[in-house]
Amino acid sequence: MQPVTTQPAVRVASTCLREPVLAANSLASQLSHSYLGYVLFFCSAEYDLERLGPALQQVFPSVRLSGCTSAGEITARGYDRGCITAIGFDSRFFAIDCALIREMDRFSLLDAQNVIDGLLTNCRNARLAPIKGNTFAITLLDGLSSREELVLATLNAALGSIPQFGGSAGDDERLSNTYVFHDGLFHAGAATVMLVNTPLDFRVFSSHHMTEGKEKLVVTRACSDSRTVYELNAEPAADAYARAVGVSTDELDRTVFALRPLGVKVGGHYFVRSIQCVNPDKSLTFYCAVETGIVMTSMDPQSLLDSVREQLEISENIVGTPLITIGCDCFLRRLEAEITGKSEEVSVFLRQHKVVGFNSYGEQFNGMHINQTFTGVVIGQPDTGSL
């Protein structure tokens, strides 16, 4: 039975104060209460992270925190920038534990099983709800590590039927350093996996708004470790891509990448592979896995909101009025919204559906690393009378 309480099962906070101690105090004043059990946050990389970490630990001395740097934040106002957004979970409704994965390139199935077994044990010990059907995982990964696929596939095998979503940490499009936060410190080259057990109804989802185009490009030379494609259709990758999307090679930039990504068909469905940059040798570096021999298809954008709206409406029909939606929204989707003048429309939509989260360098869904998607979880309200 869900406990009777006058506190909401989650609280949401944000601050644009840049001084770390003041920012941490602002979040604490908005989130702190006697049953606060866990805090998940997303912050701009513009903060002094060496000072922010200890400041957060000081104001939440007995509460675990997880988080990462972002390429934009989603607050109660919708799209935001240069701030911190945070979610506080009530321990009477959520049993949460988190683990740090330090060496992503050496993460084995045995490591994953040990990590998940430990998290499951701690969640079971809270005795809030059975694990099956009442548990989901949130993963946050270094967005510049190029190791997301390895970690996610391994974790997915260990999670079994437990649904998972997440996002890759950003750094405000600097493409320099991205971090995940665990136990008071920001870590590069690392990942966190957060297990959430709750008696509340929820639904994990993923959505993208791209459809299949006409152009097919075969990767004829690539380096999978660096996610770099040197040749498409046996010619310099940048030249082949530019011609496929109808621009000159000199015109390739972040706007073209956002509006005209490539996709790979897996199991009958297309998954977007977004381009990070053009290199001096006309190779293309991607945000997601690429390898020699795969066929890439040009993708055409449709309505930015229709597919997300459909997923959220399905979710809300299942769980009822949302308590909160935690969302990982690709930063290239946000860029598209800005280019097309849709930012305010998207922000209104995010507010209406109580979305809090961040703009990511890649999204994660049930063991897959994908681009230009919106992934997340819709969590329903406690029963009437328990609030």
Short mmCIF file of N, CA, C and O in Angstrom, two decimals, residues 12 14 73-80 305 308-309 312 316 321-325 329 342-357 374 381:
data_model
loop_
_atom_site.label_atom_id
_atom_site.label_comp_id
_atom_site.label_asym_id
_atom_site.label_seq_id
_atom_site.Cartn_x
_atom_site.Cartn_y
_atom_site.Cartn_z
N VAL A 12 10.65 18.94 -8.04
CA VAL A 12 11.48 19.39 -9.15
C VAL A 12 12.07 20.74 -8.80
O VAL A 12 11.39 21.60 -8.22
N SER A 14 15.22 23.89 -10.04
CA SER A 14 16.21 24.38 -10.99
C SER A 14 16.81 25.67 -10.46
O SER A 14 16.19 26.36 -9.64
N GLU A 73 19.40 22.08 -20.77
CA GLU A 73 18.61 21.49 -19.69
C GLU A 73 17.11 21.62 -20.01
O GLU A 73 16.69 22.54 -20.71
N ILE A 74 16.34 20.68 -19.47
CA ILE A 74 14.88 20.77 -19.52
C ILE A 74 14.40 20.96 -18.09
O ILE A 74 14.55 20.07 -17.25
N THR A 75 13.87 22.13 -17.80
CA THR A 75 13.38 22.47 -16.47
C THR A 75 11.85 22.56 -16.51
O THR A 75 11.22 22.26 -17.53
N ALA A 76 11.27 22.97 -15.42
CA ALA A 76 9.82 23.16 -15.38
C ALA A 76 9.38 24.25 -16.34
O ALA A 76 8.19 24.38 -16.64
N ARG A 77 10.32 25.05 -16.85
CA ARG A 77 10.01 26.09 -17.83
C ARG A 77 10.08 25.57 -19.27
O ARG A 77 9.72 26.29 -20.20
N GLY A 78 10.58 24.34 -19.46
CA GLY A 78 10.82 23.82 -20.79
C GLY A 78 12.30 23.84 -21.09
O GLY A 78 13.13 23.58 -20.21
N TYR A 79 12.66 24.16 -22.34
CA TYR A 79 14.07 24.26 -22.70
C TYR A 79 14.74 25.37 -21.90
O TYR A 79 14.23 26.48 -21.79
N ASP A 80 15.93 25.07 -21.38
CA ASP A 80 16.69 26.05 -20.61
C ASP A 80 18.16 25.88 -20.96
O ASP A 80 18.56 24.88 -21.56
N LEU A 305 7.34 17.10 -32.94
CA LEU A 305 6.58 16.76 -31.74
C LEU A 305 5.60 15.60 -31.91
O LEU A 305 5.24 14.96 -30.92
N VAL A 308 6.73 12.19 -30.44
CA VAL A 308 6.86 12.25 -28.98
C VAL A 308 5.48 12.36 -28.34
O VAL A 308 5.20 11.70 -27.33
N ARG A 309 4.63 13.17 -28.93
CA ARG A 309 3.26 13.32 -28.40
C ARG A 309 2.55 11.97 -28.38
O ARG A 309 1.88 11.61 -27.41
N LEU A 312 3.95 9.85 -25.52
CA LEU A 312 3.52 10.33 -24.20
C LEU A 312 2.03 10.09 -23.97
O LEU A 312 1.62 9.77 -22.86
N GLU A 316 0.61 8.02 -20.94
CA GLU A 316 -0.32 8.60 -19.98
C GLU A 316 -1.65 7.86 -19.96
O GLU A 316 -2.33 7.84 -18.93
N THR A 321 -2.46 10.45 -15.15
CA THR A 321 -1.85 11.79 -15.10
C THR A 321 -0.40 11.68 -14.65
O THR A 321 -0.12 11.07 -13.62
N PRO A 322 0.55 12.23 -15.39
CA PRO A 322 1.95 12.03 -15.02
C PRO A 322 2.34 12.79 -13.76
O PRO A 322 1.97 13.95 -13.56
N LEU A 323 3.06 12.10 -12.90
CA LEU A 323 3.73 12.75 -11.78
C LEU A 323 4.92 13.52 -12.32
O LEU A 323 5.16 14.68 -11.96
N ILE A 324 5.68 12.87 -13.22
CA ILE A 324 6.82 13.48 -13.87
C ILE A 324 7.18 12.62 -15.07
O ILE A 324 6.91 11.42 -15.11
N THR A 325 7.76 13.25 -16.07
CA THR A 325 8.39 12.54 -17.19
C THR A 325 9.85 12.93 -17.19
O THR A 325 10.18 14.12 -17.29
N ASP A 329 16.63 14.25 -24.40
CA ASP A 329 16.27 14.78 -25.70
C ASP A 329 17.56 15.17 -26.43
O ASP A 329 18.32 16.00 -25.95
N LYS A 342 10.78 26.55 -33.60
CA LYS A 342 9.81 25.76 -32.85
C LYS A 342 10.15 25.66 -31.36
O LYS A 342 9.49 24.92 -30.63
N SER A 343 11.16 26.35 -30.90
CA SER A 343 11.63 26.17 -29.52
C SER A 343 10.54 26.43 -28.49
O SER A 343 10.37 25.67 -27.53
N GLU A 344 9.81 27.51 -28.65
CA GLU A 344 8.78 27.85 -27.67
C GLU A 344 7.64 26.83 -27.71
O GLU A 344 7.11 26.44 -26.66
N GLU A 345 7.28 26.39 -28.90
CA GLU A 345 6.24 25.37 -29.02
C GLU A 345 6.67 24.08 -28.31
O GLU A 345 5.87 23.45 -27.61
N VAL A 346 7.93 23.69 -28.50
CA VAL A 346 8.43 22.51 -27.82
C VAL A 346 8.44 22.71 -26.31
O VAL A 346 8.06 21.82 -25.54
N SER A 347 8.87 23.88 -25.86
CA SER A 347 8.90 24.16 -24.42
C SER A 347 7.52 24.08 -23.80
O SER A 347 7.34 23.53 -22.70
N VAL A 348 6.52 24.60 -24.48
CA VAL A 348 5.14 24.51 -23.98
C VAL A 348 4.73 23.05 -23.86
O VAL A 348 4.14 22.64 -22.84
N PHE A 349 5.06 22.26 -24.86
CA PHE A 349 4.73 20.83 -24.84
C PHE A 349 5.42 20.14 -23.66
O PHE A 349 4.80 19.34 -22.94
N LEU A 350 6.70 20.43 -23.45
CA LEU A 350 7.44 19.81 -22.35
C LEU A 350 6.83 20.19 -21.00
O LEU A 350 6.72 19.35 -20.10
N ARG A 351 6.43 21.45 -20.85
CA ARG A 351 5.79 21.87 -19.60
C ARG A 351 4.47 21.15 -19.38
O ARG A 351 4.17 20.70 -18.27
N GLN A 352 3.68 21.03 -20.44
CA GLN A 352 2.37 20.39 -20.31
C GLN A 352 2.49 18.94 -19.84
O GLN A 352 1.63 18.45 -19.11
N HIS A 353 3.56 18.28 -20.26
CA HIS A 353 3.72 16.87 -19.92
C HIS A 353 4.70 16.65 -18.77
O HIS A 353 5.13 15.52 -18.53
N LYS A 354 5.02 17.72 -18.06
CA LYS A 354 5.85 17.65 -16.85
C LYS A 354 7.20 16.97 -17.11
O LYS A 354 7.65 16.12 -16.33
N VAL A 355 7.82 17.34 -18.23
CA VAL A 355 9.11 16.76 -18.60
C VAL A 355 10.23 17.52 -17.92
O VAL A 355 10.29 18.76 -17.96
N VAL A 356 11.14 16.79 -17.30
CA VAL A 356 12.37 17.33 -16.73
C VAL A 356 13.51 16.45 -17.22
O VAL A 356 13.38 15.22 -17.21
N GLY A 357 14.60 17.05 -17.64
CA GLY A 357 15.70 16.23 -18.13
C GLY A 357 16.80 17.07 -18.74
O GLY A 357 17.11 18.15 -18.27
N PHE A 374 14.18 11.01 -28.60
CA PHE A 374 13.71 11.45 -27.29
C PHE A 374 13.37 10.18 -26.52
O PHE A 374 12.47 9.43 -26.92
N GLN A 381 0.97 9.25 -11.06
CA GLN A 381 0.70 9.79 -9.73
C GLN A 381 0.41 8.66 -8.73
O GLN A 381 -0.11 7.60 -9.11
#
